[in-house]
Amino acid sequence: MEAQNLTYVSEFLLLGLSDDPDLQTLLFGLFLSMYLVTVLGNLLIILAVSSDSQLHTPMYFFLSNLSLADISISTTTIPKMLVNLQTHSKSITYAGCLTQVTLFSLFGCLESLLLTVMAYDRLVAISHPLHYLVIMNPYLCGLLVLVSFSISVLSSLLHYLVMSHVTFCADVEIPHFFCDLSQLLNLVCSDTSANNILIYFIGTIFGGIPLSGILYSYSHIISSILRVSTSGGRYKAFSTCASHLSLVCLFYGTGIGVYLSSTVSSSPRKGAVASVMYTVVTPMLNPFIYSLRNKDIKSALWRISAKYLMSTPMLSFFGS
């Protein structure tokens, strides 16, 4: 195939999830609904945490940042997919593709690091409950989020540098609904061995270390829970971690599942369908997991709803 320098590549073609024209309208409605639910659900979490003083705690501060990362991940990929479905187009500009790769790496790494920070928060809450607010003070919480964001920016810059110094072939078709890094590397005509090593190194450092931190935290959490004398106390201690543990299993479980399915399956299109789980479904389910299992969040949302209803002139008139 004819090779051309990256600076002369004007656009790529996103093949999407299906070539069937009859499915385009269905896919558009489905993903639009999921995107709106994701944005609305996570915005409600952020609104509840910011407006309710009872939720001004380290755990909910990290949760609101996690919700912001979920919105950002979905916004990085889904809107372009919806535009292509609506306009029956498959193109994405080179700049847009590189932006997707960079931002997806940034917010994916940020979510992984925030889950690690939340695991540490739960470890302190269970192992050192009397010193929890002293250890997890506002300065430390802000610093942990800032460090997580800084590391994520570094990760995204490394991905950007990898993709900005390669040569693509004339075939620029990507069998995915967004610019996935692994699929882009398959389109490179030059030797990618060094790039692949760097990508695996980045994935090991920025993915493996946070997961190791989570496993380390939960090993100590389980040890602390087992030392609780009463079954009621053990249940109460574990219930404070249940929502976070569900998020961890969902995030890493879907990510590992997609990776394994891509290595087993020879069809890139099947890998794209599997990746819907961690790019679309996981950010959509996160607010439901926390709101349905958390009485504080549900109470805050009810208070916000009641306040809004009472401030509406027509409804307050009938209420009186």
XYZ file of C-alpha atoms in Angstrom:
320
model
C 0.000 0.000 0.000
C 1.096 3.544 -0.673
C 2.503 5.239 2.403
C 1.943 8.874 3.150
C 3.270 11.124 5.885
C 0.909 11.746 8.795
C 0.810 15.490 8.107
C -0.817 14.791 4.720
C -3.555 12.521 6.106
C -6.648 14.721 6.127
C -9.188 12.265 7.535
C -9.945 8.733 8.681
C -13.044 6.629 8.142
C -14.841 5.266 11.205
C -16.653 2.115 10.056
C -18.837 2.062 13.175
C -20.652 -0.892 14.690
C -22.602 -2.027 11.627
C -22.821 -1.445 7.887
C -26.528 -2.311 7.793
C -28.437 0.865 6.756
C -31.569 -0.372 8.530
C -29.730 -0.350 11.869
C -28.448 3.219 11.630
C -31.642 4.820 12.968
C -31.885 2.251 15.760
C -28.249 2.769 16.748
C -28.698 6.541 16.699
C -31.708 6.410 19.022
C -30.069 3.866 21.327
C -26.778 5.714 21.755
C -28.433 9.112 21.996
C -30.604 7.799 24.835
C -27.635 6.238 26.608
C -25.590 9.414 26.231
C -28.370 11.609 27.632
C -28.875 9.234 30.561
C -25.110 9.263 31.222
C -24.861 13.047 31.188
C -28.053 13.591 33.205
C -27.248 10.926 35.795
C -23.720 12.124 36.425
C -24.781 15.781 36.459
C -27.350 14.933 39.126
C -24.605 13.348 41.231
C -22.453 16.479 40.853
C -25.437 18.724 41.637
C -26.384 16.706 44.726
C -22.839 16.730 46.109
C -22.259 20.439 45.439
C -25.619 21.660 46.768
C -26.040 19.498 49.877
C -23.754 20.360 52.786
C -24.217 16.883 54.246
C -22.371 15.477 51.212
C -19.346 17.764 51.579
C -17.145 14.844 52.586
C -14.036 13.344 50.938
C -15.901 10.324 49.547
C -18.504 12.425 47.736
C -15.887 14.934 46.597
C -14.075 12.112 44.805
C -17.396 10.769 43.508
C -18.301 14.099 41.897
C -14.918 14.171 40.154
C -15.495 10.599 38.989
C -18.868 11.634 37.552
C -17.168 14.483 35.692
C -14.669 12.004 34.233
C -17.559 9.734 33.139
C -19.269 12.607 31.317
C -15.984 13.504 29.638
C -15.292 9.935 28.463
C -18.732 9.653 26.882
C -18.515 13.129 25.341
C -15.169 12.251 23.774
C -16.610 9.386 21.716
C -20.407 9.347 21.432
C -21.273 12.781 19.912
C -19.054 12.191 16.857
C -20.605 8.760 16.441
C -24.107 10.277 16.601
C -23.187 12.927 14.015
C -21.871 10.269 11.634
C -24.994 8.147 12.091
C -27.272 11.104 11.477
C -25.396 12.391 8.419
C -24.630 8.877 7.078
C -20.960 9.801 7.064
C -17.949 7.853 8.324
C -15.278 10.522 8.204
C -13.359 12.097 11.039
C -10.585 14.618 10.521
C -7.019 13.801 11.462
C -7.122 16.490 14.161
C -10.412 15.118 15.494
C -9.032 11.587 15.570
C -5.895 12.628 17.398
C -8.034 14.635 19.831
C -10.154 11.545 20.566
C -7.067 9.429 21.242
C -5.601 12.061 23.560
C -8.767 12.878 25.512
C -9.882 9.254 25.821
C -6.484 8.391 27.286
C -6.684 11.369 29.643
C -10.132 10.677 31.074
C -9.722 6.890 31.090
C -6.527 7.216 33.128
C -8.192 9.825 35.360
C -11.078 7.470 36.132
C -8.656 4.672 36.990
C -6.683 6.939 39.332
C -9.827 8.341 40.965
C -11.018 4.801 41.698
C -7.635 4.199 43.347
C -7.952 7.373 45.416
C -11.464 6.343 46.462
C -10.122 2.938 47.525
C -7.562 4.702 49.737
C -10.352 6.885 51.130
C -12.346 3.783 52.085
C -9.232 2.229 53.621
C -8.721 5.241 55.897
C -12.445 5.360 56.774
C -12.494 1.718 57.886
C -8.998 1.282 59.341
C -8.739 4.705 61.039
C -12.332 5.914 61.575
C -11.471 8.235 64.480
C -8.798 10.039 62.466
C -10.607 9.927 59.131
C -11.414 13.635 58.810
C -7.972 14.595 60.066
C -6.162 12.396 57.547
C -8.537 13.052 54.629
C -8.487 16.815 55.067
C -9.550 19.170 52.234
C -5.922 19.934 51.336
C -5.051 16.243 50.862
C -8.248 15.551 48.918
C -7.587 18.424 46.540
C -3.962 17.361 46.166
C -4.932 13.769 45.339
C -7.312 14.923 42.596
C -4.737 17.374 41.238
C -2.017 14.698 41.143
C -4.427 12.264 39.455
C -5.259 14.840 36.798
C -1.580 15.706 36.269
C -0.617 12.052 35.800
C -3.527 11.618 33.374
C -2.354 14.614 31.348
C 1.119 13.056 31.192
C -0.367 9.776 29.974
C -2.401 11.523 27.271
C 0.637 13.520 26.122
C 2.627 10.296 25.726
C -0.168 8.826 23.606
C -0.261 12.005 21.556
C 3.488 11.874 20.955
C 3.273 8.232 19.868
C 0.596 8.941 17.265
C 2.027 12.223 16.013
C 5.277 10.636 14.779
C 4.079 7.701 12.688
C 3.438 7.136 8.982
C 0.047 5.851 7.843
C -0.810 3.829 4.771
C -3.304 4.935 2.145
C -5.945 2.716 3.799
C -7.343 4.838 6.641
C -10.428 2.778 7.550
C -10.865 2.223 11.288
C -13.189 -0.700 12.204
C -14.459 1.132 15.266
C -16.900 3.888 16.266
C -14.111 6.092 17.627
C -10.363 6.474 17.100
C -9.080 3.587 19.178
C -5.318 3.629 19.644
C -4.794 -0.074 18.937
C -6.773 0.156 15.697
C -4.827 3.231 14.594
C -1.543 1.397 15.112
C -2.785 -1.295 12.716
C -2.931 1.366 9.975
C 0.692 2.407 10.420
C 3.008 1.465 7.558
C 6.253 2.098 9.402
C 7.726 -0.228 12.015
C 5.508 -0.115 15.114
C 7.522 -2.383 17.414
C 8.931 0.539 19.404
C 5.485 2.183 19.550
C 3.876 -1.039 20.744
C 6.478 -1.432 23.483
C 5.899 2.149 24.588
C 2.100 1.679 24.556
C 2.344 -1.495 26.649
C 4.735 0.265 29.021
C 2.320 3.195 29.402
C -0.592 0.792 29.948
C 1.342 -1.151 32.572
C 2.406 1.962 34.472
C -0.824 3.985 34.277
C -3.188 0.990 34.421
C -1.390 -1.661 36.411
C -0.186 0.526 39.274
C -3.668 1.973 40.059
C -5.150 -1.542 39.993
C -2.387 -2.753 42.310
C -3.175 0.148 44.635
C -6.850 -0.824 44.693
C -6.029 -4.470 45.432
C -3.606 -3.408 48.179
C -6.221 -1.135 49.762
C -8.915 -3.801 49.708
C -6.608 -6.429 51.159
C -6.163 -4.168 54.194
C -9.877 -3.273 54.188
C -10.845 -6.946 54.316
C -8.312 -7.539 57.082
C -9.790 -4.656 59.095
C -13.357 -5.853 58.547
C -12.505 -9.378 59.702
C -11.185 -7.944 62.969
C -14.590 -6.414 63.751
C -16.172 -8.494 66.520
C -19.854 -8.297 65.545
C -21.480 -9.412 62.299
C -23.519 -6.195 62.226
C -20.344 -4.135 62.471
C -18.717 -6.129 59.679
C -21.757 -5.657 57.455
C -21.850 -1.912 58.134
C -18.144 -1.578 57.368
C -18.428 -3.560 54.143
C -21.546 -1.669 53.001
C -19.520 1.562 52.892
C -17.313 -0.070 50.233
C -19.999 -1.894 48.252
C -20.725 0.885 45.748
C -17.066 1.643 45.122
C -16.234 -2.046 44.761
C -19.056 -2.355 42.205
C -17.570 0.528 40.193
C -14.112 -1.060 40.291
C -15.423 -4.424 39.097
C -17.447 -2.763 36.344
C -14.594 -0.553 35.114
C -11.774 -3.084 35.192
C -13.989 -6.068 34.410
C -15.289 -4.572 31.178
C -11.834 -3.271 30.225
C -10.181 -6.660 30.732
C -13.103 -8.365 29.003
C -12.726 -6.158 25.939
C -8.989 -6.809 25.846
C -9.461 -10.588 26.070
C -12.218 -10.569 23.436
C -10.014 -8.583 21.051
C -7.168 -11.073 21.446
C -9.416 -14.129 21.018
C -11.617 -12.772 18.217
C -10.118 -12.105 14.793
C -12.888 -9.638 13.915
C -12.076 -5.997 14.774
C -15.781 -5.153 14.468
C -16.611 -7.539 17.336
C -13.983 -5.791 19.445
C -15.699 -2.481 18.693
C -19.042 -3.874 19.867
C -17.418 -5.181 23.051
C -15.776 -1.815 23.743
C -19.249 -0.262 24.028
C -19.311 -1.737 27.525
C -16.530 0.396 28.991
C -16.967 3.483 26.803
C -20.756 3.827 27.015
C -22.382 1.399 29.450
C -19.984 1.823 32.386
C -20.209 5.661 32.560
C -24.004 5.334 32.315
C -24.286 2.808 35.160
C -21.927 4.488 37.625
C -24.424 7.108 38.910
C -27.124 4.432 39.247
C -24.820 2.227 41.302
C -24.086 5.023 43.773
C -27.554 6.563 43.869
C -29.463 3.292 44.236
C -27.169 1.920 46.952
C -26.584 5.165 48.822
C -29.210 6.668 51.108
C -27.365 9.991 51.389
C -27.390 10.525 47.616
C -31.051 9.529 47.337
C -32.009 11.856 50.182
C -30.092 14.743 48.608
C -31.761 14.156 45.234
C -35.193 14.082 46.889
C -34.476 17.373 48.656
C -33.340 18.963 45.393
C -36.470 17.695 43.626
C -38.739 18.980 46.392
C -37.015 22.366 46.390
C -37.389 22.615 42.605
C -41.057 21.643 42.703
C -41.831 24.171 45.409
C -40.042 26.911 43.452
C -42.177 26.253 40.350
C -45.073 28.788 40.477
C -47.821 26.491 39.175
C -46.841 23.540 41.343
C -46.374 25.658 44.467
C -49.838 27.152 43.856
C -51.486 23.711 43.834
C -49.329 22.681 46.760
C -50.691 25.509 48.827
